[in-house]
XYZ file of C-alpha atoms in Angstrom:
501
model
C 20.466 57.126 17.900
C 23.575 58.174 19.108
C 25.681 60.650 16.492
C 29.094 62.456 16.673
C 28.481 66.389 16.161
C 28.175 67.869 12.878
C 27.421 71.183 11.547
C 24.222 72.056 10.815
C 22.969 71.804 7.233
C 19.890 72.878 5.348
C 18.134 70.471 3.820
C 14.867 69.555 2.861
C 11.894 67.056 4.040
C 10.922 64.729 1.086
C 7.800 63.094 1.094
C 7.688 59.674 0.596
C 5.785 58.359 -2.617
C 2.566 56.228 -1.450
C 3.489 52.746 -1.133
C 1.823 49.167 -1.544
C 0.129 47.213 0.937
C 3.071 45.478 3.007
C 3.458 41.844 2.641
C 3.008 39.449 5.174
C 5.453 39.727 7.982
C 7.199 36.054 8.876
C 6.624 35.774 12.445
C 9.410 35.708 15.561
C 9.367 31.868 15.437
C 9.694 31.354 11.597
C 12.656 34.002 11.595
C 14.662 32.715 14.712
C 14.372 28.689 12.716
C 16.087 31.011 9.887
C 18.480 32.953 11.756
C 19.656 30.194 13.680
C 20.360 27.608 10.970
C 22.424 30.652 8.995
C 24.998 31.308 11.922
C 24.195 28.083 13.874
C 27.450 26.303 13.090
C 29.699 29.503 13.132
C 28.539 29.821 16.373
C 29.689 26.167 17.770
C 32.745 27.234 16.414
C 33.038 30.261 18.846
C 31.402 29.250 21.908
C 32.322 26.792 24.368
C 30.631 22.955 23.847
C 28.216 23.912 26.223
C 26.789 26.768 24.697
C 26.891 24.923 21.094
C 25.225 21.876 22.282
C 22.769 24.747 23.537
C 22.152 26.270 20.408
C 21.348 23.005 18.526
C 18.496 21.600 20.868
C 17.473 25.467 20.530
C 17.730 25.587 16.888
C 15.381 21.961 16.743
C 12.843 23.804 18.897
C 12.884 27.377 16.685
C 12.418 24.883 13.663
C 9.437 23.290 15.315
C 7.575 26.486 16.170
C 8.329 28.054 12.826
C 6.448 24.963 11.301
C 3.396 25.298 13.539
C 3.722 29.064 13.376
C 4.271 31.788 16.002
C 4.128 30.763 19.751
C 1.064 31.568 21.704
C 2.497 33.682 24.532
C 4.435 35.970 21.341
C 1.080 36.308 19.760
C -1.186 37.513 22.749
C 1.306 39.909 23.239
C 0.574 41.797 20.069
C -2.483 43.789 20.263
C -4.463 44.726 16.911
C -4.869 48.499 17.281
C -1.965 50.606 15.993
C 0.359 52.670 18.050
C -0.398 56.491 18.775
C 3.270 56.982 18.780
C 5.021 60.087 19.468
C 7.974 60.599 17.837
C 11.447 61.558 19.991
C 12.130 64.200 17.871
C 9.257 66.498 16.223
C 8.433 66.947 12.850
C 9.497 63.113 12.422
C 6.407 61.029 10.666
C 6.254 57.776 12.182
C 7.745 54.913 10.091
C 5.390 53.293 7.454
C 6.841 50.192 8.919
C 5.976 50.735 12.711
C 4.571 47.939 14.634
C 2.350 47.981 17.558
C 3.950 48.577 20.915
C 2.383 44.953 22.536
C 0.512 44.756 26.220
C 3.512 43.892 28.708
C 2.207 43.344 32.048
C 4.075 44.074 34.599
C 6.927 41.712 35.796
C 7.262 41.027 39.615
C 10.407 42.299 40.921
C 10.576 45.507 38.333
C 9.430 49.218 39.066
C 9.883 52.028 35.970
C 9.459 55.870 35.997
C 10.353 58.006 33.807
C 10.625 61.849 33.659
C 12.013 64.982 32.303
C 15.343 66.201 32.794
C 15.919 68.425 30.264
C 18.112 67.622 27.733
C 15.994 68.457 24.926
C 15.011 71.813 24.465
C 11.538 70.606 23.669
C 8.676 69.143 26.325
C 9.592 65.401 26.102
C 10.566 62.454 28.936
C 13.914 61.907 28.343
C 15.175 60.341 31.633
C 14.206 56.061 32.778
C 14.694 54.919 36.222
C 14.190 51.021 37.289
C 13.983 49.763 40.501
C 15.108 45.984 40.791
C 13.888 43.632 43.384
C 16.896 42.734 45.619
C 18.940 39.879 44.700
C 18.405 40.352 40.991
C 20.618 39.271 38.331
C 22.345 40.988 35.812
C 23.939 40.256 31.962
C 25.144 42.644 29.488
C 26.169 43.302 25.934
C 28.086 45.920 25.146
C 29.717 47.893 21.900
C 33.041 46.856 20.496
C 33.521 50.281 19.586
C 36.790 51.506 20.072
C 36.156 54.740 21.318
C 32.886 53.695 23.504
C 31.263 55.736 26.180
C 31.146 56.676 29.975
C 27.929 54.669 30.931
C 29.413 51.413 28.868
C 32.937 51.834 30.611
C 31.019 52.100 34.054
C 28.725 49.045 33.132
C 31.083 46.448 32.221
C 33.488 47.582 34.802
C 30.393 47.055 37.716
C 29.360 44.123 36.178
C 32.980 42.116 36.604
C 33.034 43.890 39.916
C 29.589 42.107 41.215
C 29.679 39.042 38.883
C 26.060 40.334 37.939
C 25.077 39.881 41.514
C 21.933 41.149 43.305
C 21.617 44.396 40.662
C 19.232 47.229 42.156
C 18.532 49.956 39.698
C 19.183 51.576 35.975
C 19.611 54.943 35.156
C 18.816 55.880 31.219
C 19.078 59.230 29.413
C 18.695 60.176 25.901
C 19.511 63.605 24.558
C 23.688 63.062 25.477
C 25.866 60.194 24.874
C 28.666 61.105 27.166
C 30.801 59.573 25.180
C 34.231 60.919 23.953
C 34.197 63.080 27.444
C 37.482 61.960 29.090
C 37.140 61.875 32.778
C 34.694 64.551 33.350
C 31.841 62.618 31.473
C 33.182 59.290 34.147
C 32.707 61.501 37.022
C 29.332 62.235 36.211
C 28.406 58.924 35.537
C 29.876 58.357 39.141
C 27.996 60.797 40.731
C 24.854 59.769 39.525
C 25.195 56.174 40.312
C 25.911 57.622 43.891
C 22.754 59.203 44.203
C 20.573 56.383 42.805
C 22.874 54.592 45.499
C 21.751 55.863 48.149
C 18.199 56.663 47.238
C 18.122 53.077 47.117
C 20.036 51.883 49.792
C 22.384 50.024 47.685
C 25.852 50.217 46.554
C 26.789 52.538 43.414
C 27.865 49.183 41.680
C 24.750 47.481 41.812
C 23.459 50.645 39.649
C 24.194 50.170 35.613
C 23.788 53.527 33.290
C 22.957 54.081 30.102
C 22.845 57.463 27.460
C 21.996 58.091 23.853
C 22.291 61.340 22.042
C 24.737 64.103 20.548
C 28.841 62.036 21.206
C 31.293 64.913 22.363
C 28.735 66.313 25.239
C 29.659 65.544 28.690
C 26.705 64.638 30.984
C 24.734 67.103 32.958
C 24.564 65.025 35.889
C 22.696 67.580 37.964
C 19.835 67.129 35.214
C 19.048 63.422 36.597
C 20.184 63.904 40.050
C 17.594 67.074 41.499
C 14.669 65.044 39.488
C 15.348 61.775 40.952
C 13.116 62.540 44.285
C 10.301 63.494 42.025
C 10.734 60.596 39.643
C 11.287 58.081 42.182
C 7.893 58.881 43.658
C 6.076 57.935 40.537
C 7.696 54.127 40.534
C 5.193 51.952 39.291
C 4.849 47.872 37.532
C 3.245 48.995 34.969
C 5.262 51.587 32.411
C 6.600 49.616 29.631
C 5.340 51.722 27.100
C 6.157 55.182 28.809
C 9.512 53.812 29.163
C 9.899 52.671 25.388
C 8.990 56.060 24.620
C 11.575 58.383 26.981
C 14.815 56.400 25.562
C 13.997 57.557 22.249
C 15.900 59.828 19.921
C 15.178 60.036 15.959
C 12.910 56.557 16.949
C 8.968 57.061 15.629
C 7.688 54.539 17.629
C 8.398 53.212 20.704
C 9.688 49.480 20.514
C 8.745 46.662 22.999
C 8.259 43.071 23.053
C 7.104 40.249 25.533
C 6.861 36.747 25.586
C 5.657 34.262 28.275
C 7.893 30.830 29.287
C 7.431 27.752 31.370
C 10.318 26.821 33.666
C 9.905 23.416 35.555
C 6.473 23.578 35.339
C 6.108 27.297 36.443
C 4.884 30.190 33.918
C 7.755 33.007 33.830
C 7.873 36.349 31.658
C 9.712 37.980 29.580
C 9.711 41.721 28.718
C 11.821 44.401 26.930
C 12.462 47.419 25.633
C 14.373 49.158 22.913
C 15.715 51.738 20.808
C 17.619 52.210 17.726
C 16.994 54.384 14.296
C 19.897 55.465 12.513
C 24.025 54.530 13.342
C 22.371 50.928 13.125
C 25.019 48.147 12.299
C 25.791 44.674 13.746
C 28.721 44.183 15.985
C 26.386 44.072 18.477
C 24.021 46.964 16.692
C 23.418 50.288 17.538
C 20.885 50.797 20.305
C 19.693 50.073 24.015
C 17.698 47.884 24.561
C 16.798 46.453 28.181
C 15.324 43.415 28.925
C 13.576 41.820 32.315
C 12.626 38.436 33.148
C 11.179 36.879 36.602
C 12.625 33.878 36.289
C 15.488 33.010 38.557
C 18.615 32.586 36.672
C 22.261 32.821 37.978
C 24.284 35.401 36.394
C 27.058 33.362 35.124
C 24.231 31.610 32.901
C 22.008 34.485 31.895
C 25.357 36.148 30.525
C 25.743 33.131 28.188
C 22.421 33.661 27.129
C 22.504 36.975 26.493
C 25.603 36.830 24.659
C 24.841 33.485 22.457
C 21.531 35.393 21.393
C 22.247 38.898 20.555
C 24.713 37.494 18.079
C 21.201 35.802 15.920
C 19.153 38.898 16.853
C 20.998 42.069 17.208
C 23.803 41.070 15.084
C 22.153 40.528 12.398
C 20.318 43.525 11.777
C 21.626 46.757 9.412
C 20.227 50.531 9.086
C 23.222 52.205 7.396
C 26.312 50.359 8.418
C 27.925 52.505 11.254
C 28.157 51.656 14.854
C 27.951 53.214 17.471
C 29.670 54.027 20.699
C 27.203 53.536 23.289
C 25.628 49.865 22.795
C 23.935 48.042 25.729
C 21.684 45.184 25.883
C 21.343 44.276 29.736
C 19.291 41.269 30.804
C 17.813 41.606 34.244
C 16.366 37.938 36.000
C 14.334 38.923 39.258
C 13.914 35.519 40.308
C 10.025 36.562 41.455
C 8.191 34.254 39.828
C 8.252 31.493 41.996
C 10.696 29.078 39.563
C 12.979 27.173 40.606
C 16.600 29.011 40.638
C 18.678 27.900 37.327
C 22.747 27.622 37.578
C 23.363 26.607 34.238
C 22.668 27.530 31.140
C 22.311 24.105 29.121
C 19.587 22.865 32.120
C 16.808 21.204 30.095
C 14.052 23.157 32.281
C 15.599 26.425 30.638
C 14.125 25.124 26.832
C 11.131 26.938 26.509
C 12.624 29.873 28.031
C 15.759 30.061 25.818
C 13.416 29.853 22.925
C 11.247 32.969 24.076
C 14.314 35.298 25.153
C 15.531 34.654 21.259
C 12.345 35.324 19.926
C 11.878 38.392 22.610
C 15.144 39.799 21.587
C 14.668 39.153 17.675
C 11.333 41.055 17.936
C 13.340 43.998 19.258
C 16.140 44.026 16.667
C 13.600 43.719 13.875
C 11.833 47.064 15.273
C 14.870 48.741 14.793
C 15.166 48.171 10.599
C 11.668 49.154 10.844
C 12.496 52.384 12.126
C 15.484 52.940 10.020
C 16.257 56.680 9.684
C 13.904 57.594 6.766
C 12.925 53.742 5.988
C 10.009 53.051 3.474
C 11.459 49.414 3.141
C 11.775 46.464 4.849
C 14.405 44.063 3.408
C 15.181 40.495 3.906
C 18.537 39.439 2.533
C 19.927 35.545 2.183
C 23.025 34.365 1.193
C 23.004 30.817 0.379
C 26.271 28.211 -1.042
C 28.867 30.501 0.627
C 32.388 28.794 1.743
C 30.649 29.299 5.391
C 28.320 30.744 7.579
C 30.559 33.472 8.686
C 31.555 34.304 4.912
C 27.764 34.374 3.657
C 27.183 36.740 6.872
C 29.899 38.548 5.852
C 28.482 39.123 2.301
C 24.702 39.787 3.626
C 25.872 42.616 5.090
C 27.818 44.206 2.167
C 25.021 44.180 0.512
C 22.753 45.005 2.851
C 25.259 48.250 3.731
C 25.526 49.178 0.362
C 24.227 52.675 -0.893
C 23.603 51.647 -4.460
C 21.654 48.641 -3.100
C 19.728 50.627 -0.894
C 19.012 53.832 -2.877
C 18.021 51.155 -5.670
C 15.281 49.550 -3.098
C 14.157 53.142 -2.506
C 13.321 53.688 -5.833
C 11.427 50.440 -6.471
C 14.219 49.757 -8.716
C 14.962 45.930 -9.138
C 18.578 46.892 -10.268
C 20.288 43.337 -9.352
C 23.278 44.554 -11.422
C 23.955 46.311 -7.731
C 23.979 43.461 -6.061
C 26.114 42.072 -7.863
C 28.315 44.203 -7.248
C 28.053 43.841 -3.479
C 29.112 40.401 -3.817
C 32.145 40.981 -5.883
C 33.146 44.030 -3.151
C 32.384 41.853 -0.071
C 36.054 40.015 -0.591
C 34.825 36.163 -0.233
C 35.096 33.363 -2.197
C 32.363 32.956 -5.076
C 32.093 31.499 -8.178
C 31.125 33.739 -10.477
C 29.722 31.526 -13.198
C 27.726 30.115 -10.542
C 25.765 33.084 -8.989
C 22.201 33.322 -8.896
C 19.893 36.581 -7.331
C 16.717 36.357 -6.641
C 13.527 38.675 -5.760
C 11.023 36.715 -3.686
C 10.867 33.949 -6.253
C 11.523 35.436 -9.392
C 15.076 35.075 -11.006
C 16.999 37.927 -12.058
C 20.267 35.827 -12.712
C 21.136 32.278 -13.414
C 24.569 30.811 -12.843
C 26.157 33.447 -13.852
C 24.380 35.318 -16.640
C 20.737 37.055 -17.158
C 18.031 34.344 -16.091
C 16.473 33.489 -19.112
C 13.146 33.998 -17.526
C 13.603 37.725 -16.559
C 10.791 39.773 -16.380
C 11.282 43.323 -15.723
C 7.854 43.859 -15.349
C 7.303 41.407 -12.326
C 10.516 42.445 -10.921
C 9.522 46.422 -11.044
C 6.088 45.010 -9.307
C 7.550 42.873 -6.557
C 9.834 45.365 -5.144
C 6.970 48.155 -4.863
C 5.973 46.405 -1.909
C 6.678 47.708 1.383
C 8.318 44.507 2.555
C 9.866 41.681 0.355
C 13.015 39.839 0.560
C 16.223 39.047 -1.530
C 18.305 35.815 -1.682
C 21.826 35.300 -3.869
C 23.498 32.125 -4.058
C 27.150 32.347 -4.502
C 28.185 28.947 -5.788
C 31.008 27.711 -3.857
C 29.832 25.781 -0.402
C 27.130 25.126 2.120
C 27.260 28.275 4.250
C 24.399 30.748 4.690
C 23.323 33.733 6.487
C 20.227 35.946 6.894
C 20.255 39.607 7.411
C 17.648 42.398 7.698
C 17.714 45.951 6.431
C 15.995 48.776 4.856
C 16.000 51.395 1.968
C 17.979 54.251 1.918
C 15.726 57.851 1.270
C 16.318 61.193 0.935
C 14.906 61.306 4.536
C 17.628 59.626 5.898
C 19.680 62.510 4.105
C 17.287 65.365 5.868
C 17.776 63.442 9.178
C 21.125 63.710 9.879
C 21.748 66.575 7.932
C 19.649 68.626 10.986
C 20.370 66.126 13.716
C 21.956 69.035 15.935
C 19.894 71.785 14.740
């Protein structure tokens, strides 16, 4: 999580009351079907007719798996023991949400280590190296934030540079942001690129950056520089999980994904990492996450991809509502699998692997509401008969963002009156006389007034659960959206109230 500097303030650790059993968790498939129809035709709008006719023969395919259920490769992936987990910052209890961090095998072409550089005063790895086969390719994501960071400037200015061209390394640290540091904080970022550089043997654009931590605290860049001999030593295929683990900040668990694809014929995978657990808000979310794939895709078409999916996935996911100033997704294609090389985008022997990098990705952003800052809930919220998929989208997330909504689904209080409320606020077109909220299935409101089968009772019971969702129809078109957030607890208060101290 990255977070601008506060003062430190006292406040307490409140335990969280004991919870229900969770609910059944809709697998990747079922929820990409959903996402996709929600923004599908928003999307058409924005993207070019390539991309659009793209997304549709995607969107028949998501619908397809979400009716037999979750694909194969997704499901191996997930093993059935629990995660150890170590949180990034102590005293943190890991999230009654957390997921297991899944068995990636390595992916040809990719080496990780990770180490410690120091920028937590505690014994943690806070530093990721990755070593890139030559010839790679490269895509990113990036904030829209308009006050952004060193390592974001530095990526998308290398990226147009190269064209995503034969990418070599990636440099991560958590514990500092450099953002908000002028020149001083680009210098560093310089420097270190440098040194990867020529550890490498490989120009300082073909190496992309990456920070999380405290905004307003230039980079120590002698921290990653005199440990990358020793880190470079301990290179290895197979450190998913270790490297999950040393981009965290206020994460509890560490958050991975993987997914295997056929491409002509020819088995590829897919595998990625992320983090993200407070400062969580679409537009394109707040985390890193990095993502590597054998397959052998051109860089002009893995950036479509990229961008077409983090808008269903990362976009579309909600912790508290702010951004943040250091986003990056990057998408890394080795080529090592032994595929044939892909050019474009909308090439039919891409299918099946367009379908697993959405469900890969989706995985990922889900994690993060999971591991909301202080999160006891996990909260699926639909907005149906809106004027159009951007409006419903725009109203999912009011009330997804709101604190009476959330503080209400921390209490295991049904209070629908709230979002309600949220509706009216979001500044769309409903009809009120017309609006309908659900809990899972049971009606709070009916076109408009009190459903006349309300029951308190069943309400009060549904939303004990750990995970349950909410839908609202507004009454005035076809348009609908899907987005996913959590509770808001007097632990998210605690949190950030001590993030610096």
């Amino acid at each position: 999580m990255t977070k601008s500097p506060k003062p430190a303030a006292a406040a307490k650790k409140a335990k969280a009351a004991p919870k229900a059993a969770a609910a059944p968790s809709p697998t990747p498939a079922e929820i990409v079907g959903q996402v996709g129809a929600s923004v599908g035709h928003t999307l058409e709008r924005a993207l070019d007719p390539l991309t659009a006719a793209l997304k549709r023969a995607g969107l028949r395919r998501a619908q397809k798996d979400a009716d037999q259920g979750v694909p194969e490769a997704i499901q191996a992936a997930k093993p059935a023991a629990a995660p150890a987990g170590t949180p990034g910052k102590p005293g943190l209890a890991v999230s009654p949400l957390a997921v297991p961090f899944p068995t990636i095998p390595p992916i040809a072409g990719v080496e990780i280590a990770t180490g410690r550089a120091g920028f937590y005063k505690h014994a943690r790895e806070d530093m990721l190296l990755m070593r890139f086969a030559e010839g790679t390719s490269c895509a990113g994501v990036f904030t829209r934030h308009g006050v952004g960071s060193a390592p974001v400037d530095w990526c998308k200015r290398q990226l147009a540079a190269s064209k995503g061209e034969d990418v070599r390394a990636l440099v991560v640290n958590a514990g500092c942001a450099n953002s908000f540091t002028g020149k001083p904080g680009a210098d560093a970022v310089r420097r270190v690129a440098t040194a990867v550089g020529k550890r490498f043997d490989c120009r300082q654009r073909d190496v992309m950056m990456a920070s999380t931590g405290v905004i307003g605290v230039i980079l120590d860049d002698s921290k990653i520089i005199s440990n990358l001999r020793e880190v470079e030593t301990r290179l290895t295929e197979d450190a998913w999980a270790g490297a999950a683990a040393a981009i965290m900040t206020t994460d509890t668990f560490p958050k991975g994904a993987y997914a295997t694809a056929m491409i002509d014929g020819r088995e590829v995978r897919i595998a990625g990492i992320t983090k993200g657990s407070g400062m969580i808000a679409p537009d394109m979310a707040t985390m890193l996450a990095f993502v590597a794939t054998d397959a052998a895709i051109a860089p002009a078409a893995l950036q479509t991809l990229v961008s077409l999916y983090t808008r269903t996935t990362f976009n579309c996911v909600t912790v508290d509502g702010d951004r943040s100033t250091n986003d990056t997704l990057l998408l890394f294609a080795t080529g090592k699998s032994g595929a044939p090389k892909i050019h474009r985008a909308g090439d039919r022997r891409l299918a099946d692997f367009r379908e697993k990098l959405e469900a890969v990705l989706l995985d990922l952003a889900l994690q993060l509401v999971r591991d909301g800052e202080g999160a006891s809930k996990f909260v699926k919220i639909t907005v149906n008969g809106a004027e159009s998929p951007l409006s419903a989208r725009k109203i999912a997330r009011t009330i997804a963002e709101s604190p009476l909504v959330k503080t209400a689904f921390a209490g295991e209080d049904a209070n629908w009156g709230r979002i309600v409320m949220a509706v009216g606020r979001a500044d769309e077109p409903v009809n009120r006389e017309k609006i309908s909220v659900r809990f899972g299935d049971l009606y709070a409101a009916r076109d408009g007034l009190v459903s006349a089968e309300y029951d308190e009772a069943a309400m009060s019971k549904y939303v004990k659960k750990q995970e349950f969702e909410v839908s609202v129809d507004v009454g005035v078109g076809k348009g609908s959206a899907t987005v996913w957030t959590c509770d808001l607890t007097k632990q998210y208060v605690a949190i950030n109230g001590d993030y610096r101290s």
